[in-house]
Coordinates of N, CA and C in Angstrom, one line a residue:
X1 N 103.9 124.3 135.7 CA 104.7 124.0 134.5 C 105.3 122.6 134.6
X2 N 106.0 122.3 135.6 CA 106.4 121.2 135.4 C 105.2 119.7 135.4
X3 N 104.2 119.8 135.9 CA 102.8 119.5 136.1 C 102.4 118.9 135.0
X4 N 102.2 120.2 134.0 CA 102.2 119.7 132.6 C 102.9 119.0 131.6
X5 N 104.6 119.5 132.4 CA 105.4 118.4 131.5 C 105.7 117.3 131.5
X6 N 105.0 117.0 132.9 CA 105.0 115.2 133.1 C 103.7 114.5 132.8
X7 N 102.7 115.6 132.9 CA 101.3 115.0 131.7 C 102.0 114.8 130.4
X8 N 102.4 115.7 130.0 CA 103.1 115.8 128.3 C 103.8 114.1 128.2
X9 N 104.7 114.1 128.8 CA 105.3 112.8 128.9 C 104.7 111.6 129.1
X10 N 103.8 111.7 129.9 CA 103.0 110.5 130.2 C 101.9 110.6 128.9
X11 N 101.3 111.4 128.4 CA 100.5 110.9 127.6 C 101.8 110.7 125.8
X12 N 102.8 111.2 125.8 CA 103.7 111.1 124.7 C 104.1 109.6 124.9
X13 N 104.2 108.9 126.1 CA 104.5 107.6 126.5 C 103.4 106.5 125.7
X14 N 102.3 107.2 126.2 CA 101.4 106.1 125.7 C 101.1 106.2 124.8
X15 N 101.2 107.2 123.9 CA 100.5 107.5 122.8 C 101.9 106.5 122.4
X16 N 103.1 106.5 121.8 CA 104.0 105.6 121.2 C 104.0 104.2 122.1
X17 N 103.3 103.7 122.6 CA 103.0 102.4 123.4 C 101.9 102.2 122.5
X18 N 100.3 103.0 122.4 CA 99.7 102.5 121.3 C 100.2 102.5 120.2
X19 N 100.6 103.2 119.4 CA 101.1 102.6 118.1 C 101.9 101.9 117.9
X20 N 102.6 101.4 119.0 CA 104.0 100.3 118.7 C 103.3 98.9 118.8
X21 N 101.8 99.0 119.9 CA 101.2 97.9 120.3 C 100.1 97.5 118.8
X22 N 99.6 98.6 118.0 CA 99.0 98.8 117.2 C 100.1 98.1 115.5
X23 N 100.9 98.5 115.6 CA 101.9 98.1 115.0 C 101.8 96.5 115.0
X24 N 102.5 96.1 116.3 CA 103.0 94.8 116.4 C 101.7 93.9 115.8
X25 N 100.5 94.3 116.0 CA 99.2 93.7 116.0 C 98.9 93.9 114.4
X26 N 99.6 94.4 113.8 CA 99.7 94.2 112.2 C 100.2 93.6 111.5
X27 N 101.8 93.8 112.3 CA 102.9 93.1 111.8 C 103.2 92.2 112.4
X28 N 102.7 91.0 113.0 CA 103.3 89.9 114.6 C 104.7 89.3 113.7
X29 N 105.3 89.2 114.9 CA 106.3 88.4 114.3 C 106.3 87.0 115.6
X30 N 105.7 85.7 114.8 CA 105.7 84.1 115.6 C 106.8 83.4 114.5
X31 N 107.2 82.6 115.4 CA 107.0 81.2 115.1 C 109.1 81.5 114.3
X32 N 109.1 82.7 115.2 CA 110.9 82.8 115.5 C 112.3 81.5 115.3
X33 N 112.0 81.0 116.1 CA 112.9 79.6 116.3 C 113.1 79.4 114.6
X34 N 111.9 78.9 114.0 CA 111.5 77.9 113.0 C 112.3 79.0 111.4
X35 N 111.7 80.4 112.2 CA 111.8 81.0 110.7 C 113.6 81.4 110.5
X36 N 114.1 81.7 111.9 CA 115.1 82.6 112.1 C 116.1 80.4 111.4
X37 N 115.3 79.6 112.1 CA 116.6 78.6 111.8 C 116.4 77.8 110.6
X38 N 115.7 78.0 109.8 CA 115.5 77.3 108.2 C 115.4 78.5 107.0
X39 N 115.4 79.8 107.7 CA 116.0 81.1 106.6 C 117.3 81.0 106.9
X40 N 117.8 80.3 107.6 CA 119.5 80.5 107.8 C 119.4 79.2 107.1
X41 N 119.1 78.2 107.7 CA 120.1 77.1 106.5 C 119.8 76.9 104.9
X42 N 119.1 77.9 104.8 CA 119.0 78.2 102.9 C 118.8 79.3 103.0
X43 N 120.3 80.0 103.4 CA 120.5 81.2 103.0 C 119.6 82.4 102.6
X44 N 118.6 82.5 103.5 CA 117.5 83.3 103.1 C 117.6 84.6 104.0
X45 N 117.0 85.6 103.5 CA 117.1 87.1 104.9 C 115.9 86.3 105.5
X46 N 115.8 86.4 107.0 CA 114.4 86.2 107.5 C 113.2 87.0 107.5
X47 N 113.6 88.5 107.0 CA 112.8 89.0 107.1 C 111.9 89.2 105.8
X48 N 112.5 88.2 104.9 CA 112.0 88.2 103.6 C 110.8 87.1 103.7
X49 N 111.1 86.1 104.9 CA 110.4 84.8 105.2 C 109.0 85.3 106.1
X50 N 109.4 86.1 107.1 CA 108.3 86.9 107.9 C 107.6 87.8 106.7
X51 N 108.1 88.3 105.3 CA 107.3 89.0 104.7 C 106.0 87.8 103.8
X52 N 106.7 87.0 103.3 CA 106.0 85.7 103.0 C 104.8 85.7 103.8
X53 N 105.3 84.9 104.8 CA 104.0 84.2 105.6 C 103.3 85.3 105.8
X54 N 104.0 86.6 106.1 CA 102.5 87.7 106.5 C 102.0 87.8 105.1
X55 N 102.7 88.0 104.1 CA 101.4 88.1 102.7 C 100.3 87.3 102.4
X56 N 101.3 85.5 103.2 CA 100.0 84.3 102.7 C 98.9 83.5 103.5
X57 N 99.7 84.2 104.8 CA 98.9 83.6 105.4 C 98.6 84.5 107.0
X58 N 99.1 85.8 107.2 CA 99.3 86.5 108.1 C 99.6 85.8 109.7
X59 N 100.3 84.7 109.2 CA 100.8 84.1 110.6 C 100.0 83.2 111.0
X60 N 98.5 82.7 110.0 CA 97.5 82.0 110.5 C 98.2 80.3 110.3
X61 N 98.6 79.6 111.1 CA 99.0 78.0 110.7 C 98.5 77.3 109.8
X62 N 97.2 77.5 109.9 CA 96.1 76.6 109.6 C 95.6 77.0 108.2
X63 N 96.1 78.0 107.7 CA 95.3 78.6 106.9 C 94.6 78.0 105.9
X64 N 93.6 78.3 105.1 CA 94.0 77.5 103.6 C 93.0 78.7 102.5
X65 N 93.5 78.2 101.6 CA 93.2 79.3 100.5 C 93.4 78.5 99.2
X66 N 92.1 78.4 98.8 CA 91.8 77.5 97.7 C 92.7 76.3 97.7
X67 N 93.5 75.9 96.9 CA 94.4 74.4 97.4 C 95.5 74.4 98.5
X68 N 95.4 75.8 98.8 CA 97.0 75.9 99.5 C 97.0 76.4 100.8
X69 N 98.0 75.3 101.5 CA 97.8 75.6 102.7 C 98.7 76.0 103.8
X70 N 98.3 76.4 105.1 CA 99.8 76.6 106.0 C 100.0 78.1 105.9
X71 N 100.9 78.2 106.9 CA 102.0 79.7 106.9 C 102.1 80.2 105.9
X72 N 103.0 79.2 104.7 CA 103.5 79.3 103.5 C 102.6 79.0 102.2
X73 N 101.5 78.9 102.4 CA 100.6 78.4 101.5 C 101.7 77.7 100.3
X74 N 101.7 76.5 101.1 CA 101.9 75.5 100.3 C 100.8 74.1 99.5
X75 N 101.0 74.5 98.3 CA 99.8 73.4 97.7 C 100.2 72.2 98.4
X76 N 99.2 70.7 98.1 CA 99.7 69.2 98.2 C 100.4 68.6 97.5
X77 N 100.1 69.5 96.1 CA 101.4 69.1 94.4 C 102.3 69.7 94.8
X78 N 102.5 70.7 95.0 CA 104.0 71.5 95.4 C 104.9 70.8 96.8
X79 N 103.9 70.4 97.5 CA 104.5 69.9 98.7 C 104.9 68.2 98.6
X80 N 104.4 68.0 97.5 CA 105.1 66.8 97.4 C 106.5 66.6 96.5
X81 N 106.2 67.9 95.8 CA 107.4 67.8 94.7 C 108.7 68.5 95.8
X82 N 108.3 69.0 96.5 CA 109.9 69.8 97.4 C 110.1 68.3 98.7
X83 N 108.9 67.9 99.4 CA 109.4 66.8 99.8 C 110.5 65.9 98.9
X84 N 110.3 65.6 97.5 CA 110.8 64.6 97.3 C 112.1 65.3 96.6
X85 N 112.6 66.5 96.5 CA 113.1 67.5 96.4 C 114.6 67.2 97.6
X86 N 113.5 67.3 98.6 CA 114.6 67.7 99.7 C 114.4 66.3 100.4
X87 N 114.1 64.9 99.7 CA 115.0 63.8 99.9 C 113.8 63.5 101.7
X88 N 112.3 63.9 102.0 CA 112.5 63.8 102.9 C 111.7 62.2 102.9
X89 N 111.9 61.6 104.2 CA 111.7 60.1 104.6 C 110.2 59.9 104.3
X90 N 109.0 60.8 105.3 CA 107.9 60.9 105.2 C 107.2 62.2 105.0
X91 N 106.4 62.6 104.1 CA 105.4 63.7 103.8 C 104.2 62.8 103.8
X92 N 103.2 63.9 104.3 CA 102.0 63.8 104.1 C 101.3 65.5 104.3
X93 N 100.1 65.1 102.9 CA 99.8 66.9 102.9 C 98.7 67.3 104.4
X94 N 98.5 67.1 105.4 CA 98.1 67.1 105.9 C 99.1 67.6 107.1
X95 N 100.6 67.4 106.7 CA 101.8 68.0 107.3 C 102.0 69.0 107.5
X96 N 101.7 69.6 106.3 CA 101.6 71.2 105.5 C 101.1 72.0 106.7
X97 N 100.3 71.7 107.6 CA 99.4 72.3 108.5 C 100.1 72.8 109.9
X98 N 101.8 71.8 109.6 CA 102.7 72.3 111.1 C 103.2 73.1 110.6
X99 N 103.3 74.3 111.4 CA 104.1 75.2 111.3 C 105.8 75.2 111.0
X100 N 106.5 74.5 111.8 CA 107.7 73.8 111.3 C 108.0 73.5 110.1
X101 N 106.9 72.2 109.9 CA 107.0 71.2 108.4 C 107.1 72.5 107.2
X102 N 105.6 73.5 107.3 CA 105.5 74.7 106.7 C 106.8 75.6 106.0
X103 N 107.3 75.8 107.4 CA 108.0 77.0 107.2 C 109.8 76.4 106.3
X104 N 110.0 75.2 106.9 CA 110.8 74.3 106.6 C 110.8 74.1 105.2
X105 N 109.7 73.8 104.5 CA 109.5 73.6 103.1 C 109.2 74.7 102.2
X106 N 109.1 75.9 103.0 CA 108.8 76.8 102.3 C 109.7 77.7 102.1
X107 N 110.4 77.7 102.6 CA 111.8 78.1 103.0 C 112.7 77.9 102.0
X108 N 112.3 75.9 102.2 CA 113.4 75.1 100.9 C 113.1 75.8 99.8
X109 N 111.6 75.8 99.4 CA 111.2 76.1 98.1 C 111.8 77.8 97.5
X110 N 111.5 78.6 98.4 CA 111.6 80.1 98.0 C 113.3 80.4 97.6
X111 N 114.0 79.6 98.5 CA 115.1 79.2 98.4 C 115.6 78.6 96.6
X112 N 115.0 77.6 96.2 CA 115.0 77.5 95.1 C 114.7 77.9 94.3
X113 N 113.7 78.7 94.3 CA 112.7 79.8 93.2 C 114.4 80.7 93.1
X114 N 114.7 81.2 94.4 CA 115.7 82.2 94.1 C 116.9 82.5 93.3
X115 N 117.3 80.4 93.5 CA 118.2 80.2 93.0 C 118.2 79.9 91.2
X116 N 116.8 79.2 90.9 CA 116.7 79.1 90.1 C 116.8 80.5 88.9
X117 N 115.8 81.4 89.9 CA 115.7 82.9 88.6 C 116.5 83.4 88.9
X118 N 117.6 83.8 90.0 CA 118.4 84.6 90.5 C 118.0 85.8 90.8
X119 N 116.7 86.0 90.5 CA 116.1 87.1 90.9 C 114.7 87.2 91.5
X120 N 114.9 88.4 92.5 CA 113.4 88.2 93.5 C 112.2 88.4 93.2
X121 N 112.2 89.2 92.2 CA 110.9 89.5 91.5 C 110.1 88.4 91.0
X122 N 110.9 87.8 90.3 CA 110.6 86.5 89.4 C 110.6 85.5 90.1
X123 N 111.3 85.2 91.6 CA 111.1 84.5 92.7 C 109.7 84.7 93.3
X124 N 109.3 85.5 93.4 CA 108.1 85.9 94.5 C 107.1 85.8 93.4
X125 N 107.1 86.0 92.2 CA 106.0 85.7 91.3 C 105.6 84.0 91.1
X126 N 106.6 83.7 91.2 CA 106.9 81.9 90.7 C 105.8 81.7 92.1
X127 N 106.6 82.4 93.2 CA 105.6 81.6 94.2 C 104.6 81.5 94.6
X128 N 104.2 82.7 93.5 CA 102.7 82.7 93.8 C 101.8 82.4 92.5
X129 N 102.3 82.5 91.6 CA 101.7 82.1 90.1 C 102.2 80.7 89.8
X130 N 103.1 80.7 90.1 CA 103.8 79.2 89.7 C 105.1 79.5 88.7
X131 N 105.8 78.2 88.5 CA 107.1 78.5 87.7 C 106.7 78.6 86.2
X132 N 105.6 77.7 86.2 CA 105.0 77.6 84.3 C 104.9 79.4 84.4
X133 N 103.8 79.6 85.2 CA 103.5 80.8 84.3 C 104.3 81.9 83.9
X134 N 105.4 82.1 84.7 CA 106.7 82.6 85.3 C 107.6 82.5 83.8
X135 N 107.8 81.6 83.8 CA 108.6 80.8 82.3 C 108.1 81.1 81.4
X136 N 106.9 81.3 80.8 CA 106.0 81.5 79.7 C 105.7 83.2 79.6
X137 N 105.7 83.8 80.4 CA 106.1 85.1 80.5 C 107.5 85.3 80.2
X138 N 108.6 85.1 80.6 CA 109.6 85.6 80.1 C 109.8 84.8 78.6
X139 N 109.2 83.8 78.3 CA 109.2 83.9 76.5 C 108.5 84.8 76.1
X140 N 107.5 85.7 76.8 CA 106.4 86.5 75.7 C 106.8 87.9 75.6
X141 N 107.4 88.5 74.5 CA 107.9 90.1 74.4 C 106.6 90.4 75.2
X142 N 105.8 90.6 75.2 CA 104.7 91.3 76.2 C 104.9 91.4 77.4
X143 N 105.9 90.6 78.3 CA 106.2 90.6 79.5 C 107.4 90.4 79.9
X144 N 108.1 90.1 78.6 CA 109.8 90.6 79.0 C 110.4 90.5 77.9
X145 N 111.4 91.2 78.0 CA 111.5 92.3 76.6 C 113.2 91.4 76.6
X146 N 114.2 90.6 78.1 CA 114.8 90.1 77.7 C 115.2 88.5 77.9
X147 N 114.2 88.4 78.6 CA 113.5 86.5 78.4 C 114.3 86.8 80.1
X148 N 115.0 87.4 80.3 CA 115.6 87.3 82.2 C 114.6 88.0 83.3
X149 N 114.3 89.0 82.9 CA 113.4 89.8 83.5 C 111.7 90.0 83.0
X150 N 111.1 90.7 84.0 CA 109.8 90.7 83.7 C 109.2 92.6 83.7
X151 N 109.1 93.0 82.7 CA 108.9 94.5 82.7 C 107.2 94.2 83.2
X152 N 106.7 93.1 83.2 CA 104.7 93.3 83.3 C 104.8 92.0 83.5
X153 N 103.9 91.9 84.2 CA 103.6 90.5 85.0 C 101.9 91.0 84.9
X154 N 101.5 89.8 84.1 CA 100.0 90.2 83.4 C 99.2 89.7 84.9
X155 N 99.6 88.8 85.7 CA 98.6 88.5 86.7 C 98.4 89.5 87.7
X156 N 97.4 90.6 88.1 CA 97.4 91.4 89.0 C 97.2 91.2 90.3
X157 N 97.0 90.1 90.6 CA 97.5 89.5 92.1 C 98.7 89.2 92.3
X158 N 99.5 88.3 91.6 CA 100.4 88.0 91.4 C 101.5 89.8 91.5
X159 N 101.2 90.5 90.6 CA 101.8 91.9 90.8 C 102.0 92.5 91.8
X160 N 100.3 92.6 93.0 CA 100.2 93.0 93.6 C 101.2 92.3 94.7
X161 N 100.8 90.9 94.7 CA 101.8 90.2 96.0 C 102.8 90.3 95.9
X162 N 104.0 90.3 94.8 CA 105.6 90.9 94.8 C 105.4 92.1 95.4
X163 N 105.0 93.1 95.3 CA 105.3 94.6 95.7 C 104.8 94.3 97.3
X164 N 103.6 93.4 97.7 CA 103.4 93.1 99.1 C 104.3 93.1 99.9
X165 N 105.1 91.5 99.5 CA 105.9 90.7 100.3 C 107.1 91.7 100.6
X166 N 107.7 92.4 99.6 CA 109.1 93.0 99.6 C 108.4 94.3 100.7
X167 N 107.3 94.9 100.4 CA 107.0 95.8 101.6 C 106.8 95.7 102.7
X168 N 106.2 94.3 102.9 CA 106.4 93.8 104.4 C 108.0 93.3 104.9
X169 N 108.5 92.7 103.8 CA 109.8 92.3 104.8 C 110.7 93.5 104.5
X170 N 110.4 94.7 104.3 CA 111.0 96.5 104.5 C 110.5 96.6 105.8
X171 N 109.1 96.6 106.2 CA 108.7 97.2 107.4 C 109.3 96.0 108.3
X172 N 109.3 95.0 108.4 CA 110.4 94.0 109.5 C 111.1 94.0 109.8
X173 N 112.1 94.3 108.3 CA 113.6 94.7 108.8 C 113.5 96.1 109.4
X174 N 112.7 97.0 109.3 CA 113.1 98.2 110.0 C 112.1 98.2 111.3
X175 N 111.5 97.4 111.5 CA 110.5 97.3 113.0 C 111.4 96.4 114.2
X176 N 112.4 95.1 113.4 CA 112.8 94.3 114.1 C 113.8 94.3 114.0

């Protein structure tokens, strides 16, 4: 009896070591330092920053996806307009590609989106559709009924990646 119960144990051990290792290999959480100290100095949850980068880029640095690139899939037009935004000395889009520069500006930007709509939905949409389309939607009764909010968000990527982001940075905050 007791025989079995330390088989029991040892295989209950591993079996929650694979899944937690299975887990982490879904969810990685890098590049700590950078996210934990530029989600704090614009007031951001980090885990909303770790939900980001895993929707855009699953932690890949380098990534790129149609014009946009980085952690944060940041365009070269976007990345020049928050560089000059956030007053910085030198940008180049080719910068976009450090993880730092990345997360630093992306950070700035989401930061602004936030501040701008006051709200996350309409934040996370901006950042991925853009602020035009974002704007032109809440003029259209078809997608918001009070020019603040968005009842339908006609882009279904765009839809899909709000409900993403906020479900990844749920499983973060409750994994990390």
């Amino acid at each position: 009896m007791i025989l079995l119960l330390a088989v029991a144990g040892i295989v209950a051990g591993l079996y929650h070591l694979g899944r937690s290792g299975t887990y982490n290999m879904l969810y990685p959480i890098r590049y700590t330092g950078e996210v934990e100290q530029y989600a704090a100095e614009n007031g951001l949850d980090k885990y909303l920053v770790y939900g980001v980068i895993k929707a855009e880029s699953n932690f890949i640095y380098d990534a790129h996806s149609g014009v946009a690139v980085g952690l944060m899939q940041i365009t070269e037009d976007t990345g020049a307009w928050i560089a000059n935004k956030m007053q910085l000395d030198r940008y180049r889009p080719e910068d976009l590609t450090d993880p730092e520069t990345n997360i630093k500006m992306g950070c700035f930007y989401l930061k602004y989106l936030l501040d701008y709509y006051g709200d996350l939905d309409l934040a996370l949409a901006a950042y991925n559709a853009g602020m035009g389309n974002v704007n032109n939607w809440l003029e259209d009764s078809d997608h918001s009924k009070d020019g603040k909010t968005l009842h339908n968000i006609p882009f279904k990527e765009t839809r899909e990646y709000v409900e993403r982001v906020k479900k990844y940075a749920e499983i973060y905050r409750e994994r990390h």
